[in-house]
Amino acid sequence: EYVIAKWDVEEGLPQHTVKAILQTRDGYLWLGTYNGLARFDGLQFTTFNSANTPALRSEDITSLCEDTAGRLWVGTDHGLCKREHGQFVTCVEAEAFRGAHVTKILELPDDGSLFVATDQGIFRRQEGAFQKIPVPKASWPTRHSLLAVDPAGGLWASHRSDLYALKDGQLVWQAKLPEEIQSLFVDGAGTLWCGLGEAGLFKARQGSAEDF
């Protein structure tokens, strides 16, 4: 019963591999690809890349996030940029991890602080500046760092195969899984689901992990 439509490079998508998808509150659909950022209005694509958008230091788009102030944050494999007031601008407050590969961006709903996971560490934006959060037992560089937020506003983070939770402004180690974590998701009940590779799927609660 469903009508399935396909959009590819022939229809204006800048590249056929879509790595990030986000719909902003104005209704536009944003898609991150290996060859730039695309904005889709339901009919056609508008492409933003390093040629027409100097603030994008890389065309490999890895993560997207819209914050409560309406800013669009764009993670790439070479740093972070943002779009505000209809314009893309260089993210000068992200100089602490300039050139880093960004893996995930998210905002905590309770205090509006923005978190960015990169191959140089995990950073938190407060009062207009990013600061690195110390992560125990973790060593960089790695591109296997992810973030997830639970319904209560708590933050989870992964570093390779280790799980952490944010407590009193610090990431506290919770559990170690059999292999590197590939994806994180928190359901409505507050259970953290961890997608692995060959080891399958795990769920974690209160410092323990269970093979599902």
mmCIF file of C-alpha atoms in Angstrom:
data_model
loop_
_atom_site.group_PDB
_atom_site.id
_atom_site.type_symbol
_atom_site.label_atom_id
_atom_site.label_comp_id
_atom_site.label_asym_id
_atom_site.label_seq_id
_atom_site.Cartn_x
_atom_site.Cartn_y
_atom_site.Cartn_z
ATOM 1 C CA GLU A 1 0.000 0.000 0.000
ATOM 2 C CA TYR A 2 2.974 2.326 0.433
ATOM 3 C CA VAL A 3 4.224 4.522 -2.395
ATOM 4 C CA ILE A 4 8.014 4.319 -2.528
ATOM 5 C CA ALA A 5 10.016 7.066 -4.222
ATOM 6 C CA LYS A 6 13.760 7.101 -4.762
ATOM 7 C CA TRP A 7 16.023 10.125 -5.034
ATOM 8 C CA ASP A 8 19.580 9.699 -6.268
ATOM 9 C CA VAL A 9 22.240 11.811 -7.959
ATOM 10 C CA GLU A 10 20.061 11.959 -11.077
ATOM 11 C CA GLU A 11 17.426 13.807 -9.042
ATOM 12 C CA GLY A 12 19.950 16.237 -7.538
ATOM 13 C CA LEU A 13 21.314 14.422 -4.494
ATOM 14 C CA PRO A 14 25.012 15.399 -4.332
ATOM 15 C CA GLN A 15 26.127 11.824 -3.620
ATOM 16 C CA HIS A 16 24.216 8.567 -3.228
ATOM 17 C CA THR A 17 25.487 7.616 0.260
ATOM 18 C CA VAL A 18 23.375 9.392 2.915
ATOM 19 C CA LYS A 19 25.109 9.378 6.318
ATOM 20 C CA ALA A 20 22.928 11.784 8.326
ATOM 21 C CA ILE A 21 19.287 12.909 8.095
ATOM 22 C CA LEU A 22 17.554 15.698 10.012
ATOM 23 C CA GLN A 23 14.312 17.623 9.595
ATOM 24 C CA THR A 24 14.544 21.128 11.023
ATOM 25 C CA ARG A 25 11.565 22.926 12.517
ATOM 26 C CA ASP A 26 11.072 24.972 9.337
ATOM 27 C CA GLY A 27 10.176 21.742 7.519
ATOM 28 C CA TYR A 28 13.305 21.305 5.420
ATOM 29 C CA LEU A 29 14.947 17.891 5.277
ATOM 30 C CA TRP A 30 18.752 17.996 5.544
ATOM 31 C CA LEU A 31 20.896 15.125 4.290
ATOM 32 C CA GLY A 32 24.610 14.653 4.871
ATOM 33 C CA THR A 33 26.595 12.814 2.210
ATOM 34 C CA TYR A 34 30.228 12.187 1.319
ATOM 35 C CA ASN A 35 29.982 15.023 -1.207
ATOM 36 C CA GLY A 36 28.225 17.814 0.648
ATOM 37 C CA LEU A 37 25.103 18.775 2.556
ATOM 38 C CA ALA A 38 21.742 18.725 0.777
ATOM 39 C CA ARG A 39 18.551 20.590 1.722
ATOM 40 C CA PHE A 40 15.370 19.024 0.369
ATOM 41 C CA ASP A 41 12.063 20.900 0.170
ATOM 42 C CA GLY A 42 10.044 17.933 -1.095
ATOM 43 C CA LEU A 43 10.656 18.733 -4.745
ATOM 44 C CA GLN A 44 14.302 19.605 -5.274
ATOM 45 C CA PHE A 45 17.696 19.616 -3.584
ATOM 46 C CA THR A 46 19.953 22.548 -2.758
ATOM 47 C CA THR A 47 23.558 21.490 -2.221
ATOM 48 C CA PHE A 48 26.021 23.148 0.159
ATOM 49 C CA ASN A 49 29.686 22.269 -0.248
ATOM 50 C CA SER A 50 33.121 23.806 0.156
ATOM 51 C CA ALA A 51 32.802 25.528 -3.229
ATOM 52 C CA ASN A 52 29.710 27.579 -2.338
ATOM 53 C CA THR A 53 29.919 27.447 1.480
ATOM 54 C CA PRO A 54 33.419 28.315 2.792
ATOM 55 C CA ALA A 55 32.387 27.526 6.389
ATOM 56 C CA LEU A 56 32.167 23.851 5.410
ATOM 57 C CA ARG A 57 35.778 22.772 5.692
ATOM 58 C CA SER A 58 34.905 19.311 4.428
ATOM 59 C CA GLU A 59 32.213 17.879 2.168
ATOM 60 C CA ASP A 60 32.066 14.612 4.141
ATOM 61 C CA ILE A 61 29.047 15.283 6.398
ATOM 62 C CA THR A 62 28.913 12.957 9.402
ATOM 63 C CA SER A 63 26.296 14.308 11.855
ATOM 64 C CA LEU A 64 23.494 16.884 12.094
ATOM 65 C CA CYS A 65 21.741 18.521 15.056
ATOM 66 C CA GLU A 66 19.303 21.413 15.499
ATOM 67 C CA ASP A 67 19.442 23.033 18.934
ATOM 68 C CA THR A 68 16.649 24.738 20.852
ATOM 69 C CA ALA A 69 17.795 28.136 19.553
ATOM 70 C CA GLY A 70 17.219 26.969 15.968
ATOM 71 C CA ARG A 71 20.885 26.680 15.017
ATOM 72 C CA LEU A 72 21.826 23.829 12.692
ATOM 73 C CA TRP A 73 25.100 22.179 13.708
ATOM 74 C CA VAL A 74 26.928 20.280 10.982
ATOM 75 C CA GLY A 75 29.606 17.751 11.829
ATOM 76 C CA THR A 76 32.136 16.752 9.193
ATOM 77 C CA ASP A 77 35.260 14.635 9.010
ATOM 78 C CA HIS A 78 37.229 17.869 9.439
ATOM 79 C CA GLY A 79 35.519 19.854 12.159
ATOM 80 C CA LEU A 80 32.231 21.570 12.909
ATOM 81 C CA CYS A 81 30.258 24.424 11.404
ATOM 82 C CA LYS A 82 26.844 25.922 12.143
ATOM 83 C CA ARG A 83 23.984 27.630 10.343
ATOM 84 C CA GLU A 84 22.204 30.473 12.098
ATOM 85 C CA HIS A 85 20.026 33.310 10.802
ATOM 86 C CA GLY A 86 20.000 31.571 7.423
ATOM 87 C CA GLN A 87 23.784 31.605 6.990
ATOM 88 C CA PHE A 88 26.545 29.039 7.434
ATOM 89 C CA VAL A 89 29.344 30.411 9.595
ATOM 90 C CA THR A 90 32.691 29.108 10.779
ATOM 91 C CA CYS A 91 32.340 27.655 14.258
ATOM 92 C CA VAL A 92 35.087 29.644 15.982
ATOM 93 C CA GLU A 93 34.137 28.278 19.417
ATOM 94 C CA ALA A 94 35.077 24.787 18.183
ATOM 95 C CA GLU A 95 38.756 25.595 17.707
ATOM 96 C CA ALA A 96 39.503 23.179 20.548
ATOM 97 C CA PHE A 97 38.888 20.326 18.106
ATOM 98 C CA ARG A 98 39.531 21.989 14.766
ATOM 99 C CA GLY A 99 40.050 19.405 12.048
ATOM 100 C CA ALA A 100 38.606 16.568 14.137
ATOM 101 C CA HIS A 101 36.361 13.865 12.706
ATOM 102 C CA VAL A 102 32.936 14.495 14.276
ATOM 103 C CA THR A 103 30.936 11.330 14.970
ATOM 104 C CA LYS A 104 27.877 12.630 16.856
ATOM 105 C CA ILE A 105 26.250 15.908 17.954
ATOM 106 C CA LEU A 106 23.373 16.211 20.413
ATOM 107 C CA GLU A 107 21.846 18.678 22.843
ATOM 108 C CA LEU A 108 20.663 17.959 26.379
ATOM 109 C CA PRO A 109 17.052 19.130 26.693
ATOM 110 C CA ASP A 110 17.295 20.248 30.320
ATOM 111 C CA ASP A 111 20.096 22.820 30.154
ATOM 112 C CA GLY A 112 20.676 23.245 26.407
ATOM 113 C CA SER A 113 24.333 22.250 26.548
ATOM 114 C CA LEU A 114 25.653 20.785 23.308
ATOM 115 C CA PHE A 115 27.840 17.686 23.208
ATOM 116 C CA VAL A 116 30.109 16.696 20.319
ATOM 117 C CA ALA A 117 31.868 13.349 20.029
ATOM 118 C CA THR A 118 35.025 13.422 17.888
ATOM 119 C CA ASP A 119 38.157 11.402 17.228
ATOM 120 C CA GLN A 120 39.969 13.847 19.540
ATOM 121 C CA GLY A 121 37.600 13.423 22.481
ATOM 122 C CA ILE A 122 34.143 14.406 23.698
ATOM 123 C CA PHE A 123 33.426 18.120 24.065
ATOM 124 C CA ARG A 124 30.688 20.110 25.788
ATOM 125 C CA ARG A 125 29.530 23.590 24.776
ATOM 126 C CA GLN A 126 28.502 25.880 27.564
ATOM 127 C CA GLU A 127 28.318 29.671 27.535
ATOM 128 C CA GLY A 128 29.564 29.829 23.963
ATOM 129 C CA ALA A 129 32.701 27.711 24.323
ATOM 130 C CA PHE A 130 33.609 24.041 23.955
ATOM 131 C CA GLN A 131 35.563 22.237 26.625
ATOM 132 C CA LYS A 132 36.862 18.681 26.577
ATOM 133 C CA ILE A 133 35.317 16.251 29.043
ATOM 134 C CA PRO A 134 37.788 13.885 30.722
ATOM 135 C CA VAL A 135 36.917 10.260 29.967
ATOM 136 C CA PRO A 136 38.446 7.665 32.323
ATOM 137 C CA LYS A 137 40.133 4.608 30.772
ATOM 138 C CA ALA A 138 39.860 6.159 27.304
ATOM 139 C CA SER A 139 42.618 6.919 24.849
ATOM 140 C CA TRP A 140 42.371 8.728 21.530
ATOM 141 C CA PRO A 141 42.358 8.895 18.568
ATOM 142 C CA THR A 142 39.332 6.788 17.714
ATOM 143 C CA ARG A 143 36.254 7.288 15.574
ATOM 144 C CA HIS A 144 34.243 4.913 17.746
ATOM 145 C CA SER A 145 32.712 7.494 20.097
ATOM 146 C CA LEU A 146 28.940 7.945 20.207
ATOM 147 C CA LEU A 147 26.353 9.801 22.292
ATOM 148 C CA ALA A 148 22.733 9.215 23.333
ATOM 149 C CA VAL A 149 20.326 10.995 25.672
ATOM 150 C CA ASP A 150 17.641 9.288 27.772
ATOM 151 C CA PRO A 151 14.089 10.566 28.501
ATOM 152 C CA ALA A 152 15.230 11.988 31.851
ATOM 153 C CA GLY A 153 17.875 14.118 30.128
ATOM 154 C CA GLY A 154 20.821 11.929 31.088
ATOM 155 C CA LEU A 155 23.735 11.527 28.702
ATOM 156 C CA TRP A 156 25.321 8.228 27.662
ATOM 157 C CA ALA A 157 28.589 8.000 25.768
ATOM 158 C CA SER A 158 30.615 5.202 24.246
ATOM 159 C CA HIS A 159 34.329 4.987 23.555
ATOM 160 C CA ARG A 160 35.319 1.919 21.577
ATOM 161 C CA SER A 161 33.752 -0.881 23.677
ATOM 162 C CA ASP A 162 33.285 1.089 26.927
ATOM 163 C CA LEU A 163 30.063 2.728 28.137
ATOM 164 C CA TYR A 164 29.949 5.934 30.186
ATOM 165 C CA ALA A 165 27.240 8.034 31.841
ATOM 166 C CA LEU A 166 27.421 11.755 32.599
ATOM 167 C CA LYS A 167 27.304 12.401 36.340
ATOM 168 C CA ASP A 168 28.080 15.754 37.957
ATOM 169 C CA GLY A 169 29.700 17.004 34.775
ATOM 170 C CA GLN A 170 31.999 13.989 34.398
ATOM 171 C CA LEU A 171 31.724 10.862 32.272
ATOM 172 C CA VAL A 172 31.724 7.880 34.635
ATOM 173 C CA TRP A 173 32.581 4.390 33.370
ATOM 174 C CA GLN A 174 29.621 1.969 33.439
ATOM 175 C CA ALA A 175 30.371 -1.227 31.517
ATOM 176 C CA LYS A 176 32.589 -2.883 28.917
ATOM 177 C CA LEU A 177 31.043 -4.728 25.980
ATOM 178 C CA PRO A 178 32.620 -7.545 23.937
ATOM 179 C CA GLU A 179 33.563 -5.333 20.976
ATOM 180 C CA GLU A 180 33.410 -1.778 19.647
ATOM 181 C CA ILE A 181 30.007 -0.124 19.880
ATOM 182 C CA GLN A 182 28.571 0.866 16.494
ATOM 183 C CA SER A 183 25.291 2.521 17.549
ATOM 184 C CA LEU A 184 23.444 3.741 20.658
ATOM 185 C CA PHE A 185 19.732 4.265 21.286
ATOM 186 C CA VAL A 186 17.723 4.964 24.434
ATOM 187 C CA ASP A 187 14.072 3.872 24.414
ATOM 188 C CA GLY A 188 11.148 5.461 26.241
ATOM 189 C CA ALA A 189 11.707 3.303 29.315
ATOM 190 C CA GLY A 190 15.267 4.573 29.660
ATOM 191 C CA THR A 191 16.949 1.352 28.503
ATOM 192 C CA LEU A 192 20.140 1.882 26.516
ATOM 193 C CA TRP A 193 20.488 -0.348 23.465
ATOM 194 C CA CYS A 194 23.964 -0.908 22.043
ATOM 195 C CA GLY A 195 24.495 -2.176 18.528
ATOM 196 C CA LEU A 196 27.725 -4.083 18.039
ATOM 197 C CA GLY A 197 29.248 -5.909 15.097
ATOM 198 C CA GLU A 198 29.513 -9.702 15.218
ATOM 199 C CA ALA A 199 28.477 -9.714 18.898
ATOM 200 C CA GLY A 200 24.987 -8.467 18.057
ATOM 201 C CA LEU A 201 22.767 -6.368 20.327
ATOM 202 C CA PHE A 202 23.137 -5.520 24.026
ATOM 203 C CA LYS A 203 21.014 -3.551 26.455
ATOM 204 C CA ALA A 204 22.452 -1.744 29.454
ATOM 205 C CA ARG A 205 20.935 -0.436 32.679
ATOM 206 C CA GLN A 206 22.567 0.789 35.885
ATOM 207 C CA GLY A 207 26.100 -0.295 35.080
ATOM 208 C CA SER A 208 25.386 -3.755 33.710
ATOM 209 C CA ALA A 209 25.033 -5.001 30.143
ATOM 210 C CA GLU A 210 22.910 -7.916 28.962
ATOM 211 C CA ASP A 211 23.228 -9.825 25.702
ATOM 212 C CA PHE A 212 19.910 -9.564 23.887
#
